[in-house]
Amino acid sequence: DAGVTQSPTHLIKTRGQQVTLRCSPKSGHDTVSWYQQALGQGPQFIFQYYEEEERQRGNFPDRFSGHQFPNYSSELNVNALLLGDSALYLCASSSTGQGAGGYTFGSGTRLTVV
Amino acid sequence: AQSVTQPDIHITVSEGASLELRCNYSYGATPYLFWYVQSPGQGLQLLLKYFSGDTLVQGIKGFEAEFKRSQSSFNLRKPSVHWSDAAEYFCAVVDLPNTNAGKSTFGDGTTLTVKP
């Protein structure tokens, strides 16, 4: 049973460009949350998707947007990249029926903005 | 707003010695608390969680944590550390604990180094 799959694993972009990161949730999970983890810090909540809609959002600018597809997979899009967007982006999936204890994290996408 | 503080940025222990990692939280209601471990370049692995009931919770890899409401703490412990325990450890609190709709707020982590 595959866990949470994220792609790509590493990415290098130039300032001002746009990037799309992808996440496939664990089998049976219907909710996807995205987190940004800067070097030396804990993960910070970006947003959560459920039933193809953004259900909750953290303190991130509108340059960060997302999407959830009917198969529950999700994308994170970041426009007009800044150097400060360099971080590990983590996807976590969960199931409505499991409550808060069922989060499973992927291994992340390491984004470097130059 | 909820918050988590991990006072120790870096801890070094000898292999076989005991370990305690500190976590203090701020949350308006009964907290739902987690400890995760992260190896370099990897995602987060759940060690244990607490929502209610027995304040001493057991996790994987021989870890345990004790919830102390009076001290707003949820410290992680292990009686005998193994070299493979070297990693970064994160404490987190979740809002909306009765659903999976909540967001997790993490501390900034504690890096554990294990001396041979």
Coordinates of N, CA and C in Angstrom, one line a residue:
Chain A
D1 N 0.8 -1.2 0.0 CA 0.0 0.0 0.0 C 0.9 1.2 0.0
A2 N 0.9 2.0 -1.1 CA 1.7 3.2 -1.2 C 1.2 4.2 -0.2
G3 N 2.2 4.9 0.3 CA 1.8 6.1 1.2 C 1.6 7.3 0.3
V4 N 2.0 8.4 0.9 CA 1.8 9.7 0.1 C 3.0 9.8 -0.8
T5 N 2.7 10.1 -2.1 CA 3.7 10.3 -3.1 C 3.8 11.7 -3.6
Q6 N 5.0 12.3 -3.5 CA 5.1 13.7 -4.0 C 6.1 13.7 -5.2
S7 N 5.8 14.6 -6.1 CA 6.8 14.8 -7.3 C 6.8 16.2 -7.7
P8 N 8.0 16.7 -8.2 CA 9.2 15.9 -8.2 C 9.9 15.9 -6.8
T9 N 11.0 15.3 -6.6 CA 11.6 15.3 -5.3 C 12.5 16.5 -5.2
H10 N 13.1 17.0 -6.2 CA 13.9 18.2 -6.2 C 13.6 19.0 -7.4
L11 N 13.7 20.4 -7.2 CA 13.4 21.3 -8.3 C 14.2 22.6 -8.1
I12 N 14.7 23.1 -9.2 CA 15.4 24.4 -9.1 C 14.7 25.3 -10.1
K13 N 14.3 26.5 -9.6 CA 13.6 27.5 -10.4 C 14.3 28.8 -10.2
T14 N 14.0 29.7 -11.2 CA 14.5 31.1 -11.2 C 13.5 32.0 -10.6
R15 N 14.0 33.0 -9.9 CA 13.1 34.1 -9.4 C 12.1 34.5 -10.5
G16 N 10.8 34.7 -10.1 CA 9.8 35.2 -11.0 C 9.1 34.1 -11.7
Q17 N 9.7 32.9 -11.8 CA 9.0 31.8 -12.4 C 7.9 31.2 -11.6
Q18 N 7.1 30.3 -12.2 CA 6.0 29.6 -11.6 C 6.4 28.1 -11.4
V19 N 5.9 27.5 -10.4 CA 6.1 26.1 -10.1 C 4.9 25.3 -9.7
T20 N 4.8 24.1 -10.1 CA 3.7 23.2 -9.7 C 4.3 22.0 -9.1
L21 N 3.8 21.7 -7.9 CA 4.2 20.5 -7.1 C 3.0 19.6 -7.0
R22 N 3.2 18.3 -7.0 CA 2.2 17.3 -7.1 C 2.2 16.3 -5.9
C23 N 1.0 15.9 -5.5 CA 0.9 15.0 -4.4 C -0.2 14.0 -4.7
S24 N 0.1 12.7 -4.5 CA -0.9 11.7 -4.5 C -1.1 11.1 -3.1
P25 N -2.3 11.2 -2.6 CA -2.5 10.8 -1.2 C -2.5 9.3 -1.0
K26 N -2.4 8.9 0.3 CA -2.4 7.5 0.6 C -3.7 7.0 0.2
S27 N -3.8 5.7 -0.2 CA -5.0 5.0 -0.6 C -6.0 5.1 0.5
G28 N -7.2 5.5 0.1 CA -8.3 5.7 1.1 C -8.4 7.0 1.8
H29 N -7.4 7.9 1.5 CA -7.5 9.2 2.1 C -8.1 10.2 1.1
D30 N -8.9 11.2 1.7 CA -9.6 12.1 0.8 C -9.3 13.6 1.0
T31 N -8.4 13.8 2.0 CA -8.0 15.2 2.3 C -6.5 15.4 2.2
V32 N -6.1 16.5 1.6 CA -4.7 16.8 1.4 C -4.4 18.1 2.0
S33 N -3.3 18.2 2.8 CA -2.8 19.4 3.3 C -1.4 19.6 2.9
W34 N -1.0 20.9 2.7 CA 0.3 21.3 2.2 C 1.0 22.1 3.3
Y35 N 2.3 21.8 3.5 CA 3.1 22.5 4.4 C 4.4 23.0 3.8
Q36 N 4.9 24.1 4.2 CA 6.2 24.6 3.8 C 7.2 24.5 5.0
Q37 N 8.3 23.9 4.7 CA 9.3 23.8 5.8 C 10.6 24.4 5.3
A38 N 10.9 25.6 5.8 CA 12.1 26.3 5.5 C 13.3 25.7 6.4
L39 N 14.5 25.9 5.9 CA 15.6 25.2 6.6 C 15.7 25.7 8.0
G40 N 15.8 24.7 8.9 CA 16.0 25.0 10.3 C 14.7 25.3 11.0
Q41 N 13.6 25.2 10.4 CA 12.3 25.5 11.0 C 11.3 24.3 10.9
G42 N 10.3 24.4 11.7 CA 9.2 23.5 11.6 C 8.3 23.7 10.4
P43 N 7.6 22.7 9.9 CA 6.6 22.9 8.8 C 5.6 24.0 9.2
Q44 N 5.2 24.8 8.2 CA 4.1 25.8 8.4 C 3.0 25.4 7.4
F45 N 1.8 25.5 7.9 CA 0.6 25.1 7.2 C 0.3 26.1 6.1
I46 N 0.1 25.6 4.9 CA -0.2 26.5 3.7 C -1.7 26.4 3.5
F47 N -2.3 25.3 3.2 CA -3.7 25.1 3.0 C -4.1 23.6 3.0
Q48 N -5.4 23.4 3.0 CA -6.0 22.1 3.0 C -7.1 22.0 2.0
Y49 N -7.1 20.8 1.3 CA -8.1 20.6 0.3 C -9.0 19.4 0.6
Y50 N -10.3 19.6 0.5 CA -11.2 18.5 0.7 C -12.4 18.7 -0.3
E51 N -12.8 17.6 -0.9 CA -13.9 17.7 -1.9 C -13.6 18.7 -2.9
E52 N -12.3 18.8 -3.3 CA -11.9 19.7 -4.4 C -12.0 21.1 -4.1
E53 N -12.1 21.5 -2.8 CA -12.2 22.9 -2.4 C -11.2 23.1 -1.3
E54 N -10.7 24.4 -1.3 CA -9.8 24.8 -0.2 C -10.7 24.9 1.1
R55 N -10.3 24.2 2.1 CA -11.1 24.2 3.3 C -10.6 25.1 4.4
Q56 N -9.3 25.2 4.4 CA -8.6 26.0 5.5 C -7.3 26.5 4.9
R57 N -6.9 27.7 5.3 CA -5.7 28.3 4.7 C -4.9 28.9 5.8
G58 N -3.6 28.8 5.7 CA -2.6 29.4 6.6 C -2.3 30.8 6.1
N59 N -1.3 31.4 6.8 CA -0.9 32.8 6.5 C 0.1 32.8 5.3
F60 N -0.4 32.5 4.1 CA 0.5 32.6 2.9 C -0.2 33.4 1.9
P61 N 0.6 34.1 1.1 CA 0.0 35.1 0.1 C -0.7 34.3 -1.0
D62 N -1.5 35.1 -1.8 CA -2.2 34.5 -2.9 C -1.4 33.9 -4.0
R63 N -0.1 34.2 -4.0 CA 0.8 33.5 -4.9 C 0.8 32.0 -4.8
F64 N 0.4 31.6 -3.6 CA 0.3 30.1 -3.3 C -1.2 29.7 -3.6
S65 N -1.3 28.8 -4.5 CA -2.7 28.3 -4.8 C -2.6 26.8 -5.0
G66 N -3.8 26.2 -5.0 CA -3.8 24.8 -5.1 C -5.0 24.3 -5.8
H67 N -5.0 23.0 -5.9 CA -6.1 22.3 -6.6 C -6.2 20.9 -6.1
Q68 N -7.4 20.4 -6.0 CA -7.6 18.9 -5.8 C -8.4 18.3 -6.8
F69 N -8.0 17.2 -7.3 CA -8.7 16.5 -8.4 C -9.7 15.5 -7.9
P70 N -10.6 15.0 -8.8 CA -11.6 14.0 -8.3 C -11.0 12.8 -7.7
N71 N -9.8 12.4 -8.1 CA -9.1 11.2 -7.5 C -8.4 11.5 -6.2
Y72 N -8.6 12.7 -5.7 CA -8.1 13.2 -4.4 C -6.6 13.7 -4.5
S73 N -6.0 13.5 -5.6 CA -4.6 14.0 -5.8 C -4.7 15.5 -5.8
S74 N -3.5 16.2 -5.5 CA -3.5 17.6 -5.4 C -2.3 18.2 -6.0
E75 N -2.4 19.5 -6.3 CA -1.3 20.3 -6.8 C -1.1 21.5 -6.0
L76 N 0.1 21.9 -5.8 CA 0.4 23.2 -5.2 C 1.1 24.1 -6.2
N77 N 0.6 25.2 -6.5 CA 1.2 26.2 -7.4 C 1.7 27.4 -6.7
V78 N 2.9 27.8 -7.1 CA 3.5 29.0 -6.6 C 3.9 29.9 -7.7
N79 N 3.3 31.1 -7.8 CA 3.6 32.1 -8.9 C 4.7 33.1 -8.4
A80 N 5.3 33.7 -9.4 CA 6.2 34.8 -9.1 C 7.2 34.4 -7.9
L81 N 7.9 33.4 -8.2 CA 8.8 32.8 -7.1 C 9.8 33.8 -6.6
L82 N 9.9 33.8 -5.2 CA 10.9 34.6 -4.5 C 12.0 33.7 -4.0
L83 N 13.2 34.3 -3.7 CA 14.2 33.5 -3.1 C 13.7 32.8 -1.8
G84 N 12.9 33.5 -1.0 CA 12.4 33.0 0.2 C 11.4 31.9 0.1
D85 N 11.0 31.5 -1.1 CA 10.2 30.4 -1.3 C 11.0 29.1 -1.3
S86 N 12.3 29.2 -1.3 CA 13.1 28.0 -1.2 C 12.8 27.2 0.1
A87 N 12.4 26.0 0.0 CA 12.0 25.2 1.2 C 11.7 23.8 0.7
L88 N 11.4 23.0 1.8 CA 10.9 21.6 1.5 C 9.4 21.7 1.6
Y89 N 8.7 21.3 0.6 CA 7.2 21.4 0.6 C 6.7 20.0 0.9
L90 N 5.9 19.9 2.0 CA 5.4 18.6 2.4 C 3.9 18.5 2.2
C91 N 3.5 17.3 1.7 CA 2.1 17.0 1.5 C 1.7 16.0 2.6
A92 N 0.5 16.2 3.2 CA 0.0 15.3 4.2 C -1.4 14.9 3.8
S93 N -1.7 13.6 3.8 CA -3.1 13.2 3.5 C -3.7 12.6 4.8
S94 N -5.1 12.6 4.8 CA -5.8 12.1 5.9 C -7.2 11.7 5.4
S95 N -7.9 11.0 6.2 CA -9.3 10.5 5.9 C -10.3 11.2 6.8
T96 N -11.4 11.6 6.3 CA -12.4 12.2 7.1 C -12.8 11.3 8.2
G97 N -12.8 10.0 8.0 CA -13.3 9.1 9.1 C -12.3 8.9 10.2
Q98 N -11.0 9.3 10.0 CA -10.0 9.0 11.0 C -9.7 10.1 12.0
G99 N -10.4 11.3 11.8 CA -10.1 12.3 12.7 C -8.7 12.9 12.6
A100 N -8.2 13.6 13.6 CA -7.0 14.3 13.5 C -5.8 13.4 13.6
G101 N -6.0 12.1 13.9 CA -4.8 11.3 14.2 C -4.3 10.6 13.0
G102 N -4.9 10.8 11.8 CA -4.6 10.0 10.7 C -3.7 10.6 9.6
Y103 N -3.0 11.6 9.9 CA -2.1 12.3 8.9 C -1.0 11.4 8.5
T104 N -0.7 11.3 7.2 CA 0.4 10.7 6.7 C 1.2 11.7 5.8
F105 N 2.5 11.9 6.1 CA 3.2 12.8 5.3 C 4.0 12.1 4.2
G106 N 4.2 12.8 3.1 CA 5.1 12.4 2.0 C 6.5 12.9 2.4
S107 N 7.4 12.5 1.5 CA 8.9 12.8 1.7 C 9.2 14.2 1.3
G108 N 8.3 14.9 0.6 CA 8.5 16.3 0.3 C 9.1 16.5 -1.1
T109 N 9.0 17.8 -1.5 CA 9.7 18.3 -2.7 C 10.6 19.4 -2.3
R110 N 11.9 19.3 -2.6 CA 12.8 20.3 -2.2 C 12.9 21.3 -3.3
L111 N 12.4 22.5 -3.1 CA 12.4 23.6 -4.1 C 13.5 24.6 -3.8
T112 N 14.3 24.9 -4.8 CA 15.4 25.9 -4.6 C 15.1 26.9 -5.7
V113 N 15.0 28.2 -5.2 CA 14.8 29.3 -6.1 C 16.1 30.1 -6.2
V114 N 16.6 30.3 -7.4 CA 17.9 31.0 -7.6 C 17.7 32.3 -8.3
Chain B
A1 N -4.4 32.1 19.3 CA -3.8 31.3 18.3 C -2.9 30.2 19.0
Q2 N -2.9 29.0 18.4 CA -2.1 28.0 19.0 C -0.7 28.2 18.7
S3 N 0.2 27.6 19.5 CA 1.6 27.7 19.3 C 2.3 26.6 20.0
V4 N 3.5 26.3 19.5 CA 4.3 25.2 20.1 C 5.8 25.7 20.3
T5 N 6.4 25.5 21.4 CA 7.7 25.9 21.7 C 8.6 24.7 22.0
Q6 N 9.7 24.5 21.3 CA 10.6 23.5 21.7 C 11.9 24.2 22.1
P7 N 12.1 24.3 23.4 CA 13.2 25.1 24.0 C 14.6 24.7 23.5
D8 N 14.8 23.5 23.3 CA 16.1 23.0 23.0 C 16.3 22.8 21.5
I9 N 17.2 23.6 20.9 CA 17.5 23.5 19.5 C 18.2 22.3 19.1
H10 N 19.2 22.0 20.0 CA 20.1 20.8 19.7 C 20.4 20.1 21.0
I11 N 20.3 18.8 21.0 CA 20.7 18.0 22.2 C 21.6 16.9 21.7
T12 N 22.6 16.6 22.6 CA 23.6 15.5 22.3 C 23.5 14.6 23.5
V13 N 23.3 13.3 23.2 CA 23.3 12.3 24.2 C 24.2 11.1 23.8
S14 N 24.7 10.4 24.8 CA 25.5 9.2 24.5 C 24.6 8.0 24.2
E15 N 25.0 7.1 23.3 CA 24.2 6.0 23.0 C 24.0 5.2 24.3
G16 N 22.8 4.8 24.5 CA 22.4 4.0 25.7 C 21.9 4.9 26.9
A17 N 22.1 6.2 26.8 CA 21.7 7.1 27.8 C 20.2 7.4 27.5
S18 N 19.6 8.0 28.6 CA 18.2 8.4 28.5 C 18.0 9.7 27.8
L19 N 16.8 10.0 27.3 CA 16.6 11.2 26.5 C 15.2 11.8 26.9
E20 N 15.2 13.1 27.0 CA 14.0 13.8 27.2 C 14.0 15.1 26.3
L21 N 13.1 15.2 25.4 CA 12.9 16.4 24.6 C 11.7 17.2 25.0
R22 N 11.9 18.5 25.2 CA 10.8 19.3 25.8 C 9.9 19.9 24.7
C23 N 8.7 20.0 25.1 CA 7.7 20.7 24.2 C 6.7 21.4 25.1
N24 N 6.5 22.7 24.8 CA 5.4 23.5 25.5 C 4.5 24.0 24.5
Y25 N 3.2 24.0 24.8 CA 2.2 24.4 23.8 C 1.3 25.4 24.4
S26 N 0.6 26.1 23.5 CA -0.4 27.1 23.9 C -1.6 26.8 23.0
Y27 N -2.7 26.5 23.7 CA -4.0 26.1 23.0 C -5.1 26.3 23.9
G28 N -6.2 26.9 23.4 CA -7.3 27.3 24.2 C -8.2 26.2 24.8
A29 N -8.2 25.0 24.2 CA -9.0 23.9 24.6 C -8.1 22.7 24.9
T30 N -8.7 21.6 25.0 CA -7.9 20.3 25.2 C -7.1 20.1 23.9
P31 N -5.8 20.0 24.0 CA -5.0 19.9 22.8 C -4.9 18.5 22.3
Y32 N -4.7 18.4 21.0 CA -4.4 17.2 20.3 C -2.9 17.3 19.9
L33 N -2.0 16.5 20.6 CA -0.6 16.7 20.5 C 0.1 15.6 19.8
F34 N 1.1 15.9 19.0 CA 1.9 14.9 18.3 C 3.4 15.1 18.5
W35 N 4.1 14.0 18.3 CA 5.5 14.0 18.1 C 5.8 13.3 16.8
Y36 N 6.7 14.0 16.0 CA 7.1 13.4 14.7 C 8.7 13.4 14.7
V37 N 9.2 12.5 13.9 CA 10.6 12.4 13.7 C 10.9 12.6 12.2
Q38 N 12.0 13.3 11.9 CA 12.4 13.6 10.5 C 13.8 13.3 10.3
S39 N 14.1 12.3 9.5 CA 15.5 12.1 9.1 C 15.9 13.0 7.9
P40 N 17.2 13.3 7.8 CA 17.6 14.2 6.7 C 17.0 13.9 5.3
G41 N 16.4 14.9 4.7 CA 15.8 14.8 3.4 C 14.6 14.0 3.3
Q42 N 14.0 13.7 4.5 CA 12.8 12.8 4.5 C 11.6 13.6 5.0
G43 N 10.4 13.0 4.9 CA 9.2 13.6 5.4 C 9.1 13.3 6.9
L44 N 8.0 13.5 7.5 CA 7.7 13.3 8.9 C 7.1 12.0 9.2
Q45 N 7.6 11.3 10.2 CA 7.1 10.1 10.7 C 6.5 10.3 12.0
L46 N 5.2 9.8 12.2 CA 4.5 10.0 13.5 C 5.1 9.0 14.5
L47 N 5.5 9.6 15.7 CA 6.0 8.7 16.8 C 4.9 8.4 17.7
L48 N 4.1 9.4 18.1 CA 3.0 9.2 19.0 C 2.0 10.4 19.0
K49 N 0.9 10.2 19.6 CA -0.1 11.3 19.7 C -0.9 11.2 21.0
Y50 N -1.5 12.3 21.4 CA -2.3 12.4 22.6 C -3.5 13.3 22.3
F51 N -4.7 12.8 22.7 CA -5.9 13.6 22.7 C -6.6 13.6 24.0
S52 N -6.7 12.4 24.6 CA -7.4 12.3 25.9 C -7.0 11.0 26.5
G53 N -7.5 10.8 27.7 CA -7.2 9.6 28.4 C -5.9 9.6 29.2
D54 N -5.3 8.4 29.2 CA -4.0 8.3 30.0 C -3.0 9.3 29.5
T55 N -2.4 10.1 30.5 CA -1.5 11.2 30.1 C -0.1 10.7 29.7
L56 N 0.1 9.4 29.9 CA 1.4 8.8 29.4 C 1.1 8.0 28.2
V57 N 1.6 8.4 27.1 CA 1.3 7.7 25.8 C 2.6 7.0 25.3
Q58 N 2.4 5.8 24.8 CA 3.5 5.0 24.2 C 3.4 5.2 22.7
G59 N 4.6 5.2 22.1 CA 4.7 5.3 20.7 C 5.6 4.2 20.1
I60 N 6.0 4.5 18.8 CA 6.8 3.5 18.2 C 8.3 3.8 18.6
K61 N 9.1 2.8 18.2 CA 10.6 2.9 18.5 C 11.0 3.1 19.9
G62 N 10.1 2.7 20.8 CA 10.4 2.8 22.3 C 10.2 4.2 22.9
F63 N 9.6 5.1 22.2 CA 9.4 6.4 22.7 C 8.1 6.5 23.5
E64 N 8.0 7.4 24.4 CA 6.8 7.7 25.2 C 6.8 9.2 25.4
A65 N 5.6 9.7 25.7 CA 5.5 11.1 26.0 C 4.4 11.3 27.1
E66 N 4.6 12.3 28.0 CA 3.7 12.6 29.1 C 3.1 14.0 28.9
F67 N 1.8 14.0 28.9 CA 1.0 15.2 28.8 C 0.8 15.8 30.3
K68 N 1.2 17.0 30.5 CA 1.0 17.7 31.8 C 0.2 19.0 31.5
R69 N -1.0 19.0 31.8 CA -1.9 20.1 31.5 C -1.4 21.3 32.3
S70 N -1.1 21.1 33.6 CA -0.7 22.2 34.5 C 0.5 22.9 34.0
Q71 N 1.4 22.2 33.3 CA 2.6 22.8 32.8 C 2.6 23.1 31.3
S72 N 1.4 22.8 30.6 CA 1.3 23.0 29.2 C 2.5 22.3 28.5
S73 N 2.8 21.1 28.9 CA 3.9 20.4 28.3 C 3.6 19.0 27.8
F74 N 4.4 18.6 26.9 CA 4.2 17.2 26.3 C 5.6 16.8 25.9
N75 N 6.3 16.4 26.9 CA 7.7 16.0 26.7 C 7.9 14.6 26.2
L76 N 8.8 14.4 25.3 CA 9.1 13.1 24.7 C 10.3 12.4 25.4
R77 N 10.2 11.1 25.7 CA 11.3 10.5 26.5 C 11.6 9.1 25.8
K78 N 12.8 8.7 26.0 CA 13.2 7.3 25.7 C 14.3 6.9 26.7
P79 N 14.1 5.7 27.2 CA 15.0 5.3 28.3 C 16.4 5.0 27.9
S80 N 16.6 4.5 26.6 CA 17.9 4.2 26.1 C 18.0 4.5 24.7
V81 N 18.8 5.5 24.3 CA 18.9 6.0 23.0 C 19.8 5.1 22.1
H82 N 19.4 4.9 20.9 CA 20.2 4.1 19.9 C 20.8 5.1 18.9
W83 N 21.9 4.7 18.2 CA 22.5 5.6 17.3 C 21.5 6.0 16.1
S84 N 20.6 5.1 15.8 CA 19.7 5.3 14.7 C 18.6 6.4 15.1
D85 N 18.6 6.8 16.4 CA 17.6 7.8 16.8 C 18.0 9.2 16.4
A86 N 19.2 9.4 16.0 CA 19.7 10.7 15.6 C 18.9 11.2 14.4
A87 N 18.3 12.4 14.7 CA 17.3 12.9 13.7 C 16.8 14.2 14.3
E88 N 15.8 14.8 13.6 CA 15.2 16.0 14.1 C 13.8 15.6 14.6
Y89 N 13.4 16.2 15.7 CA 12.1 15.8 16.3 C 11.2 17.1 16.4
F90 N 10.0 16.9 16.0 CA 9.0 18.0 16.0 C 7.8 17.7 16.9
C91 N 7.4 18.6 17.7 CA 6.2 18.6 18.4 C 5.2 19.4 17.7
A92 N 3.9 19.0 17.7 CA 2.9 19.7 17.0 C 1.5 19.6 17.7
V93 N 0.7 20.6 17.6 CA -0.6 20.7 18.1 C -1.6 20.9 16.9
V94 N -2.7 20.2 17.0 CA -3.7 20.3 15.9 C -5.0 21.0 16.4
D95 N -5.5 21.9 15.6 CA -6.8 22.5 16.0 C -7.9 21.6 15.4
L96 N -9.2 21.8 15.7 CA -10.3 21.0 15.3 C -10.0 19.6 15.4
P97 N -9.7 19.1 16.6 CA -9.2 17.7 16.8 C -10.3 16.7 16.5
N98 N -11.5 17.0 16.5 CA -12.5 16.0 16.3 C -12.8 15.6 14.8
T99 N -12.1 16.4 14.0 CA -12.2 16.1 12.6 C -10.8 16.0 12.0
N100 N -10.7 15.8 10.7 CA -9.4 15.8 10.0 C -9.2 17.2 9.3
A101 N -10.1 18.1 9.7 CA -10.0 19.4 9.0 C -9.1 20.4 9.6
G102 N -8.4 20.0 10.7 CA -7.6 20.9 11.4 C -6.2 21.1 10.7
K103 N -5.5 22.2 11.1 CA -4.2 22.4 10.7 C -3.2 22.1 11.9
S104 N -2.1 21.6 11.5 CA -1.1 21.3 12.6 C -0.1 22.5 12.7
T105 N 0.1 22.9 13.9 CA 1.1 23.9 14.2 C 2.3 23.2 14.8
F106 N 3.5 23.4 14.2 CA 4.7 22.7 14.7 C 5.6 23.7 15.4
G107 N 6.4 23.0 16.3 CA 7.6 23.8 16.9 C 8.7 23.8 15.8
D108 N 9.8 24.4 16.2 CA 10.9 24.6 15.2 C 11.9 23.4 15.3
G109 N 11.5 22.4 16.2 CA 12.3 21.2 16.1 C 13.5 21.2 17.1
T110 N 13.9 19.9 17.5 CA 15.1 19.7 18.2 C 15.9 18.7 17.5
T111 N 17.2 19.0 17.2 CA 18.1 18.1 16.5 C 18.8 17.2 17.6
L112 N 18.6 15.9 17.4 CA 19.3 15.0 18.3 C 20.5 14.4 17.7
T113 N 21.6 14.6 18.4 CA 22.9 13.9 18.0 C 23.2 12.8 19.0
V114 N 23.6 11.6 18.6 CA 23.9 10.5 19.4 C 25.4 10.2 19.4
K115 N 26.1 10.3 20.5 CA 27.5 10.0 20.5 C 27.7 8.5 20.8
P116 N 28.7 7.9 20.1 CA 29.0 6.5 20.3 C 29.5 6.2 21.7

